[in-house]
Coordinates of C-alpha atoms in Angstrom, one line a residue:
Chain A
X1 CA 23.4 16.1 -6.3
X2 CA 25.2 13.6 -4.4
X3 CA 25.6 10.1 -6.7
X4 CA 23.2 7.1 -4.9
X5 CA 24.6 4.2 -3.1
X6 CA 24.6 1.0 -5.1
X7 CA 22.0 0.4 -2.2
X8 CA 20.0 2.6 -2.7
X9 CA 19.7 2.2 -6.4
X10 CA 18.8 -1.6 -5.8
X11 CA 16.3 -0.7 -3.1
X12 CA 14.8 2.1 -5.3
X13 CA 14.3 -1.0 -8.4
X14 CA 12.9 -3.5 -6.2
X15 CA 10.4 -1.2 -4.4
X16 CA 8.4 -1.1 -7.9
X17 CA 6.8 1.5 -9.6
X18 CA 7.3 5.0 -10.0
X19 CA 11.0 4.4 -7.7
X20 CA 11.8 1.9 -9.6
X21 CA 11.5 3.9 -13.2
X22 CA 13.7 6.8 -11.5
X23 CA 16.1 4.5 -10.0
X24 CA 17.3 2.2 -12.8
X25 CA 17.5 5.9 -14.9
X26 CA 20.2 7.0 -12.1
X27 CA 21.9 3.3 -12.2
X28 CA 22.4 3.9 -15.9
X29 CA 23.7 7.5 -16.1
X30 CA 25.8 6.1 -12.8
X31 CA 27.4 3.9 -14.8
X32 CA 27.6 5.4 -18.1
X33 CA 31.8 5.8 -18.0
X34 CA 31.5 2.4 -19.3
X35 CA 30.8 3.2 -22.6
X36 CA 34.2 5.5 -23.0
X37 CA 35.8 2.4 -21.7
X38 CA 34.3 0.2 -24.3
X39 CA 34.9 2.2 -26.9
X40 CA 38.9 2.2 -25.7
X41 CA 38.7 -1.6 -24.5
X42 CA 37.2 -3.3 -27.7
X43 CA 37.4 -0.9 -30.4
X44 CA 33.5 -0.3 -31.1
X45 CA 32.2 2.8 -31.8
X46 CA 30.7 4.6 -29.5
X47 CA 27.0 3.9 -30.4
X48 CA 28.2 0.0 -30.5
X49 CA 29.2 0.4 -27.3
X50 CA 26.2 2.7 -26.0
X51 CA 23.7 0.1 -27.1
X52 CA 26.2 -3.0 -25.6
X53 CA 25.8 -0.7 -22.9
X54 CA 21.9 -0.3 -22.7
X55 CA 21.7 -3.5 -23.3
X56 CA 23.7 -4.6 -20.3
X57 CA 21.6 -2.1 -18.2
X58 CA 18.5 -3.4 -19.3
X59 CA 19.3 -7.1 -18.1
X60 CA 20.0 -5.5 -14.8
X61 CA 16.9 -4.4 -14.2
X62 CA 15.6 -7.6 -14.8
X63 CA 17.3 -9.9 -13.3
X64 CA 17.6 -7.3 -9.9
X65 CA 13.4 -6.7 -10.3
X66 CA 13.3 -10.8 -10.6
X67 CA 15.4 -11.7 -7.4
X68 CA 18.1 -13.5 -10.1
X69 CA 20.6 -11.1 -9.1
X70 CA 21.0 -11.9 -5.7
X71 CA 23.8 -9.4 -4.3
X72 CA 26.6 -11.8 -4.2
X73 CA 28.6 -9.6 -6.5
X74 CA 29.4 -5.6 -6.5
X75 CA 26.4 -4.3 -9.1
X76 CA 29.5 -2.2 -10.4
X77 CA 31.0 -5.9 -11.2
X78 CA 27.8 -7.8 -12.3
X79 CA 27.2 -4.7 -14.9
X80 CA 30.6 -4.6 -16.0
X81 CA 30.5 -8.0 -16.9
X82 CA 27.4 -8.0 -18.4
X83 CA 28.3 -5.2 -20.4
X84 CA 32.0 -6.9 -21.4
X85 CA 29.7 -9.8 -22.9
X86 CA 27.0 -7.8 -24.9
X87 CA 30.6 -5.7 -26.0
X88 CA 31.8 -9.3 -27.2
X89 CA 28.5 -10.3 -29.0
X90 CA 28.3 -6.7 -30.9
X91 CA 32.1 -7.9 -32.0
X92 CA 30.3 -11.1 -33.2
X93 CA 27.7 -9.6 -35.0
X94 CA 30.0 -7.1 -36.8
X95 CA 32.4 -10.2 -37.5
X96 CA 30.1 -12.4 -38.2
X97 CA 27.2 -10.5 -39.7
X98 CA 24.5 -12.8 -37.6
X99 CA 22.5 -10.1 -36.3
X100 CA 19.2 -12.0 -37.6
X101 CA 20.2 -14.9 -35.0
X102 CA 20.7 -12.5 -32.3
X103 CA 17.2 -10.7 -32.9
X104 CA 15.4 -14.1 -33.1
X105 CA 12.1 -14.1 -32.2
X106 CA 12.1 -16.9 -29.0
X107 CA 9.8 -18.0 -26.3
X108 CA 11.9 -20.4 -24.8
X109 CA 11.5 -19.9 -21.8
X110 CA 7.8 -19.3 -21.5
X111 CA 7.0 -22.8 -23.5
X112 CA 9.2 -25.0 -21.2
X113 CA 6.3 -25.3 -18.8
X114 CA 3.9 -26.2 -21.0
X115 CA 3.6 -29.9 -21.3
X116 CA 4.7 -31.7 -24.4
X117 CA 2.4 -32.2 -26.2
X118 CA 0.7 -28.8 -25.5
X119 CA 3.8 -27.4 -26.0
X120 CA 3.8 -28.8 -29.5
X121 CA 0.9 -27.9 -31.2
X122 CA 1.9 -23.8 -29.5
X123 CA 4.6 -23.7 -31.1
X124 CA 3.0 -24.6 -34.1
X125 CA 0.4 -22.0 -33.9
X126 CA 3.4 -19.4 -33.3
X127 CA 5.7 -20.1 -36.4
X128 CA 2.8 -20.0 -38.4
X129 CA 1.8 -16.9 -36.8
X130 CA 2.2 -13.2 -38.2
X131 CA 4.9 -11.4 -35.4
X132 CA 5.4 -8.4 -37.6
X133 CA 1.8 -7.8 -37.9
X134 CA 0.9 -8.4 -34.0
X135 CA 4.0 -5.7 -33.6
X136 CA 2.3 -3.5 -35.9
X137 CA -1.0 -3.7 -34.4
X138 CA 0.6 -3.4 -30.3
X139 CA 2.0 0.3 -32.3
X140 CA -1.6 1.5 -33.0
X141 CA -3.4 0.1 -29.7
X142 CA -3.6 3.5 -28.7
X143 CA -2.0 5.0 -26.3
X144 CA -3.0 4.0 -23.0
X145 CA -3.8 0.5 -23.7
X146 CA -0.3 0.0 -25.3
X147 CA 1.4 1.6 -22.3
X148 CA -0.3 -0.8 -20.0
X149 CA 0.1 -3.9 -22.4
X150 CA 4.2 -2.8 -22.7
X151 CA 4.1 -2.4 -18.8
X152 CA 2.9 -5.8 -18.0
X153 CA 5.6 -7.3 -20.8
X154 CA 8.3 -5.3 -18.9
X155 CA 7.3 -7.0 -15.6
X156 CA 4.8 -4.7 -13.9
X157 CA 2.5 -6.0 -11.6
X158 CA -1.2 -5.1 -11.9
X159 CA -0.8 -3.6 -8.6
X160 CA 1.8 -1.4 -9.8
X161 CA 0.1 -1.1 -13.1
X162 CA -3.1 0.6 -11.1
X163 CA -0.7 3.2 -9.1
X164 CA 0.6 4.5 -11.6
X165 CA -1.9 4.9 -14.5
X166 CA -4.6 5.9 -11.6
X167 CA -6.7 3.0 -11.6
X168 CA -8.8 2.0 -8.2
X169 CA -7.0 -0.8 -7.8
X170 CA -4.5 -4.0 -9.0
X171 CA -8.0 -5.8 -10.3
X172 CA -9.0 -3.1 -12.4
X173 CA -5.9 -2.5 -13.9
X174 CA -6.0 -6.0 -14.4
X175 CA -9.7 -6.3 -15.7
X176 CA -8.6 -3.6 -18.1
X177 CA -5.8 -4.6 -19.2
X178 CA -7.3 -8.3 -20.5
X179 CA -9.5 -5.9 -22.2
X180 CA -6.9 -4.5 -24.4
X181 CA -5.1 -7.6 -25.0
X182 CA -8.6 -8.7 -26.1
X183 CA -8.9 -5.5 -28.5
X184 CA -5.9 -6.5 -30.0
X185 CA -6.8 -10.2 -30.5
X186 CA -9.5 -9.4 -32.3
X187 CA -7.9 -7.0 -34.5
X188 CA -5.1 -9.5 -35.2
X189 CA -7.9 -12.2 -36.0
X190 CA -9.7 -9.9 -38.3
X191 CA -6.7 -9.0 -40.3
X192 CA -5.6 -12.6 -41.0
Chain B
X1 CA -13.5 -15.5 -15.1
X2 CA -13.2 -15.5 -18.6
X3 CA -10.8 -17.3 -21.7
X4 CA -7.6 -15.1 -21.2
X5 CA -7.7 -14.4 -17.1
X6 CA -8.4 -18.2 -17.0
X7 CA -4.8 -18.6 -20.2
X8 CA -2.9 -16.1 -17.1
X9 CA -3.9 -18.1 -14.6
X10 CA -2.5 -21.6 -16.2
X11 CA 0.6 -19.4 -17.2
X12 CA 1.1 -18.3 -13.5
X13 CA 0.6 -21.4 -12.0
X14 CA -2.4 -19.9 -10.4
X15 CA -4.7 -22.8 -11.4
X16 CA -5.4 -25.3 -9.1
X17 CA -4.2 -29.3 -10.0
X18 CA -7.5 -30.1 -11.2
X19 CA -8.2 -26.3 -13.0
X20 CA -4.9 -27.2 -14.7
X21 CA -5.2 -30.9 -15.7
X22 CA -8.9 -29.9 -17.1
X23 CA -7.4 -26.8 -18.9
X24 CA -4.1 -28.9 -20.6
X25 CA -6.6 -31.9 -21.4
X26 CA -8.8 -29.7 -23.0
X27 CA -5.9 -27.6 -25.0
X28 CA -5.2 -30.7 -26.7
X29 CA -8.5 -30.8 -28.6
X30 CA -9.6 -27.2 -28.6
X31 CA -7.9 -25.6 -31.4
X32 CA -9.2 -22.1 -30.2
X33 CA -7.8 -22.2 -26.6
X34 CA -4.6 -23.2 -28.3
X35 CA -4.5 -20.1 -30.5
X36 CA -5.7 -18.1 -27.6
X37 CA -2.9 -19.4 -25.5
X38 CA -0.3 -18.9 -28.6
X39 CA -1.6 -15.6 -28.9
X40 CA -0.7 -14.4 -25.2
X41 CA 2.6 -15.9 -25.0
X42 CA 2.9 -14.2 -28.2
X43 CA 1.9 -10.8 -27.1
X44 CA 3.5 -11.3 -23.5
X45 CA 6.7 -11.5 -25.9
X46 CA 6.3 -8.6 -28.3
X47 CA 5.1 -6.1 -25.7
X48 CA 8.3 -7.2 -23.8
X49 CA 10.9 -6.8 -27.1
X50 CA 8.8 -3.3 -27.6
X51 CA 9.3 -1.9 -24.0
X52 CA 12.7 -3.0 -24.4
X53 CA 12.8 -0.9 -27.8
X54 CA 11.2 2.1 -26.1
X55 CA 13.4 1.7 -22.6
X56 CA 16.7 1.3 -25.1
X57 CA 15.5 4.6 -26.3
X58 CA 14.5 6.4 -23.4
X59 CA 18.0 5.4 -22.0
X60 CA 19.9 6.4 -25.0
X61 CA 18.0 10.2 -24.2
X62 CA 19.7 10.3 -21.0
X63 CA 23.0 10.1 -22.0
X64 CA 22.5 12.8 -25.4
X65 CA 20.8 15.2 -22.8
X66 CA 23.2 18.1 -22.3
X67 CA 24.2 18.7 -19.1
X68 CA 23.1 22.5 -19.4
X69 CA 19.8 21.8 -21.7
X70 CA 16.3 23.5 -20.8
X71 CA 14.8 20.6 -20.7
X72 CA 16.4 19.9 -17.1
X73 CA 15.4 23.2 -15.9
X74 CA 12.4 23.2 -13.5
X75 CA 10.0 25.0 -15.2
X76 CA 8.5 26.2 -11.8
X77 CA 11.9 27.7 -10.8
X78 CA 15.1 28.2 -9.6
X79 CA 18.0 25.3 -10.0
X80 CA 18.7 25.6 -6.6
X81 CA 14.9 25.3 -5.4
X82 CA 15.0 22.2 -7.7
X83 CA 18.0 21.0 -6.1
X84 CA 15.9 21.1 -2.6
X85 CA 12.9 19.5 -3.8
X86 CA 15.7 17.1 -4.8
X87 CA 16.9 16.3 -1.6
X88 CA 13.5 16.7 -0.2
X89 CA 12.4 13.5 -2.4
X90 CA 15.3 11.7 -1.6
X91 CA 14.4 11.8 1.8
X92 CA 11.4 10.9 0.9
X93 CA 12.5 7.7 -1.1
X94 CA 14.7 6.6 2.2
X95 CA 11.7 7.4 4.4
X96 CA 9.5 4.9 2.0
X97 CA 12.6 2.6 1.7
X98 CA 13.1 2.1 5.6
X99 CA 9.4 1.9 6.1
X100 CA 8.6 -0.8 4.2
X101 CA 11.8 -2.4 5.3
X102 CA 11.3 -1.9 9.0
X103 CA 7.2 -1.6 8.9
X104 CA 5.0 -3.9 11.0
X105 CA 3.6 -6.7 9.8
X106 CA 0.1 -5.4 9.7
X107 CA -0.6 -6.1 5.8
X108 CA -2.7 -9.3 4.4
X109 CA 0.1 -11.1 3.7
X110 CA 2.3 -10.4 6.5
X111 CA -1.5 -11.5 8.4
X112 CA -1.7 -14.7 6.8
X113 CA 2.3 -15.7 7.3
X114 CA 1.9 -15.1 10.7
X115 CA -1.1 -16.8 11.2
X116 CA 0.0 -20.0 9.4
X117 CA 3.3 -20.1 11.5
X118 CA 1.2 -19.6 14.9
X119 CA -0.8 -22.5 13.7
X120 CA 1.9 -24.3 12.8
X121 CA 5.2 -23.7 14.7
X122 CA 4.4 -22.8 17.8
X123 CA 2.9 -26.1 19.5
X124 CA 3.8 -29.4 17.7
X125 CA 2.5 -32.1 18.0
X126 CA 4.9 -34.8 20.0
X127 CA 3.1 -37.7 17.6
X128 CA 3.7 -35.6 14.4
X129 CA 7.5 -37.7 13.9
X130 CA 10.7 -38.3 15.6
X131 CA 10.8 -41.5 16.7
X132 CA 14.4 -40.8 18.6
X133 CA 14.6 -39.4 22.0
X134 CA 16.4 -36.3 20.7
X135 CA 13.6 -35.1 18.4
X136 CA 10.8 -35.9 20.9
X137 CA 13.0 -33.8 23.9
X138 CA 13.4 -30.9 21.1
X139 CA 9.9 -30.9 20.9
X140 CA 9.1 -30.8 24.0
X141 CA 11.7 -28.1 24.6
X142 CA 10.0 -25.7 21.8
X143 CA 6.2 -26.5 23.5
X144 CA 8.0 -25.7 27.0
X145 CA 9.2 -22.3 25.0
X146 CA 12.8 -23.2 26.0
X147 CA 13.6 -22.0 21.8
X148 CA 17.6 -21.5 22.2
X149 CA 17.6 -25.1 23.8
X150 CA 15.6 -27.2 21.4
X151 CA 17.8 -24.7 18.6
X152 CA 20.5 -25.9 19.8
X153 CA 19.6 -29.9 20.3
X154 CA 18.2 -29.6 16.8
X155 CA 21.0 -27.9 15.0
X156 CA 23.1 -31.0 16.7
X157 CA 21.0 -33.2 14.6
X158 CA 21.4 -31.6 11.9
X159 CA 24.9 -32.4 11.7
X160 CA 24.9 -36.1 12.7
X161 CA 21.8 -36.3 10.9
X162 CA 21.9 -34.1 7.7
X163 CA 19.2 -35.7 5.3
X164 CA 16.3 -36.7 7.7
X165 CA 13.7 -34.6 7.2
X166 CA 12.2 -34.2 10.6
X167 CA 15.2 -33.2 11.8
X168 CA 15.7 -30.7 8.9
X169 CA 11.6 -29.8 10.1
X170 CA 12.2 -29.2 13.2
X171 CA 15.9 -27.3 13.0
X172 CA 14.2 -24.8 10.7
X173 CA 11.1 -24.3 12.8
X174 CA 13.5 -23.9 16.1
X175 CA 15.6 -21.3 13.9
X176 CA 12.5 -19.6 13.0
X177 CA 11.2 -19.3 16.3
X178 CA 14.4 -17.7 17.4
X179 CA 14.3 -15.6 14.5
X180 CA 17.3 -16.8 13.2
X181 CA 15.9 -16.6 9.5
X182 CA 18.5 -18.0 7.3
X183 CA 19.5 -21.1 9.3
X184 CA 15.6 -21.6 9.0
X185 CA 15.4 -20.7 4.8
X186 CA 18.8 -22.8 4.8
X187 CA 16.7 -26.0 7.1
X188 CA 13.5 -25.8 4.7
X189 CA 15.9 -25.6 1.5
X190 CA 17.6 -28.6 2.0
X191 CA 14.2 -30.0 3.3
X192 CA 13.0 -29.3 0.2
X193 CA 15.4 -30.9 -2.1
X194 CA 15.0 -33.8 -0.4
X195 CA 13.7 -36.6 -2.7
X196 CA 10.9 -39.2 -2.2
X197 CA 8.9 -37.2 0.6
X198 CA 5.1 -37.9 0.3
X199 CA 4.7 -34.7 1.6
X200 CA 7.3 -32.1 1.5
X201 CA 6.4 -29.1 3.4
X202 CA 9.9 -27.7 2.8
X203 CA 9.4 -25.3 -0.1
X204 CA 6.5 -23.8 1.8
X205 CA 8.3 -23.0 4.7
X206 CA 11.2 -21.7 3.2
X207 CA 8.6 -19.2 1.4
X208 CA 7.3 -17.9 4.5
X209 CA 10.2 -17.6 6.2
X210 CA 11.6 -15.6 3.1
X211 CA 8.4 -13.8 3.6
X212 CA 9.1 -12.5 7.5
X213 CA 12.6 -12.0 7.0
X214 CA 11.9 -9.5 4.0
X215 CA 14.8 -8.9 2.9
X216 CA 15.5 -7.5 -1.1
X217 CA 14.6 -10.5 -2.9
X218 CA 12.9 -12.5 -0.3
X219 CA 9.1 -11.0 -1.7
X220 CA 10.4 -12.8 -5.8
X221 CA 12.0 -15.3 -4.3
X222 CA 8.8 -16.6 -1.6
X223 CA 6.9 -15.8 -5.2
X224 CA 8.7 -18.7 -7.1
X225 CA 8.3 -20.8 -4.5
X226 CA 4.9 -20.7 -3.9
X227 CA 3.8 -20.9 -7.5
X228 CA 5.6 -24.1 -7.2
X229 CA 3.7 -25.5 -4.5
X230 CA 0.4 -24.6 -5.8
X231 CA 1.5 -26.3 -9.2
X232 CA 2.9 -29.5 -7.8
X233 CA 0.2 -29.4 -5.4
X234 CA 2.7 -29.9 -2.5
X235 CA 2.0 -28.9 1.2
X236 CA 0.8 -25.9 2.0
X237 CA -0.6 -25.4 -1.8
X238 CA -4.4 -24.1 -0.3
X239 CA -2.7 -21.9 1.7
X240 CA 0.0 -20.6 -0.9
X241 CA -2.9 -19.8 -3.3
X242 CA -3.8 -17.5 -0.7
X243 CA -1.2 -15.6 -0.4
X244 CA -0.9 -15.7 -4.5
X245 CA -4.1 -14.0 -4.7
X246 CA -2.9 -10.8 -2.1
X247 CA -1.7 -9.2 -4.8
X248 CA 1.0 -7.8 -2.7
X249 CA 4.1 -10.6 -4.0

């Protein structure tokens, strides 16, 4: 079958849903030369380089589905560099043996827009919280409550959430999906 | 609504000023909203790292599967039947692509845009600003209908006149109304930036022009925005929260 346009591929990502699944798997296998060329480039082994690779792929889908890649570069360029960078931090890690730093558990991002002193007394509650255990828990949700859960931390919308797990609609999905985040609060709380 | 709709509510800016001062007053002292609130950033965070995990490995599986393996095979037939219903979706993937790039405007929030910039920019009020005889004849010019004129006048302005905001008001509603969308989204950009303004309508605008010229990234982009204007409470805020709740951005 003929290879999609770069077009297409972005088009297919930011229409959402089932299109957007199938679309970033074709950007990736598109793409995938990259990882021979790693391998030659930076000396990494090949699964160094397919996971620098993955990796790379991964923050395209995000920052295409979020609007942050804007189309100013070729996606061909944006991944490459991308995927140079996550090449240079595996040759950091291996260097360096920091892995632990790289797999920190961070909320940033989320917690800047809470105000300070709110913001405070959060991130109190989280580093004396038990992230291993809530990771445990998400892992026995069961299945179709963790799917949803993982689909709204990916970036779904409810809206797409409800077309593809055949719910009536985006407030369903959504009413349901509180429900299981609830079901998994209270197991967390009861296992404290 | 209950404790964790009302938590993603405050977390996507979808609480009004009030709703949101009363909720962050009240997080101070409330040691069990603070947990719940810890607790969904928490699990917004490890359901993201484990779809990551499961995406990572879903990915890896692509590039492992053999180009000849059964599991590729339709299991309802032939590779060359496969290979048609392959085109067949394909052409059904551009069909859906150029419809909902080129489809009316006929949705809620494509309703509500259009209503607001009827209401809004298409008769304005001579006493709304512009105390110079250039802003007042642009006016004029855009209630006459005469768009390309008062475009023009207006985008002269702008350049002997970059930082005023009525001029930067009025250039983007004139490039708007001649559907010349970004000069408008650049207009209500730089509108917006502009510091001081009691009331800045320029973020607004620039979200609904992103929002009629629809273009791959206008939809998260006109999102940002108007989660910013319904959290500063700037103008436009009521009517931002409407087309928040859509569920269509």
């Amino acid at each position: 079958m003929k290879k999609p346009t770069d077009a297409e591929l972005l088009a297919g990502i930011r229409m959402g849903g089932s299109e957007r699944r199938s679309c970033e798997n074709r950007l990736y296998e598109k793409y995938a030369h990259l990882i021979n060329e790693g391998v030659r480039k930076h000396k990494l082994s090949d699964d160094e380089c397919a996971t620098a690779y993955s990796d790379a792929v991964l923050a395209v889908f995000d920052h295409v589905s979020t609007g942050r890649f804007e189309g100013r570069a070729e996606l061909g360029t944006y991944l490459y560099q991308l995927f140079s960078n996550k090449c240079v931090d595996a040759i950091r890690k291996k260097t360096t043996n920091r892995s632990s730093v790289h797999n920190a558990f961070s909320l940033d991002d989320s917690l800047l827009q809470l105000p300070d002193a709110a913001r405070s007394i959060v991130q109190q509650l989280i580093a004396k919280s038990d992230i291993d255990r809530l990771h445990q828990y998400l892992y026995e949700l069961g299945e179709k409550c963790r799917d949803m859960v993982l689909a709204w931390g990916e970036g779904y919308g409810d809206d797409e959430i409800a077309a593809q797990m055949g719910y009536a609609s985006a407030a369903v999905a959504k009413t349901s999906r509180l429900r299981c985040i609830d079901k998994l609060r209270d197991r967390y709380l009861t296992r404290l | 609504m209950n404790e964790l709709e009302t938590i993603e509510n405050y977390v996507n800016g979808l609480l009004s000023p009030d709703e949101r001062a009363r909720f962050e007053a009240e997080l101070l002292h409330n040691s069990a909203l603070a947990e719940s609130l810890a607790f969904y950033m928490m699990t917004q965070q490890v359901a993201r790292q484990q779809a990551l995990d499961k995406r990572r490995a879903e990915l890896a599986a692509l590039r492992t599967k053999p180009a000849s393996s059964p599991e590729i095979r339709p299991l309802w037939g032939t590779a060359e039947r496969f290979r048609w219903l392959g085109i067949a979706a394909s052409v059904v993937l551009v069909s859906l692509i150029g419809y909902y790039a080129l489809r009316p405007s006929t949705d809620t929030l494509a309703e509500l845009t259009t209503a607001y910039t009827n209401d809004h920019f298409s008769q304005l009020s001579v006493t709304m600003s512009g105390e110079t005889d250039g802003i007042q004849q642009g006016i004029a010019l855009l209630n006459e209908g005469k768009t390309a004129e008062a475009d023009s006048l207006f985008e002269n302005l702008v350049r002997t006149q970059p930082d005023r905001d009525d001029v930067l008001t009025y250039a983007g509603i004139a490039a708007f109304r001649q559907k010349q969308y970004d000069r408008a989204i650049d207009r209500f950009h730089r509108l917006g930036q502009l510091p001081g303004l009691y009331a800045n309508p320029g973020l607004y605008y620039e979200a609904l022009t992103r929002l009629r010229r629809n273009v791959p990234n206008d939809k998260s982009r006109a999102k940002i925005l108007l989660q910013q204007v319904v959290r500063q409470n700037l103008v436009g805020a009521k009517e931002a929260k409407k087309l928040l709740a859509t569920n269509t951005l």
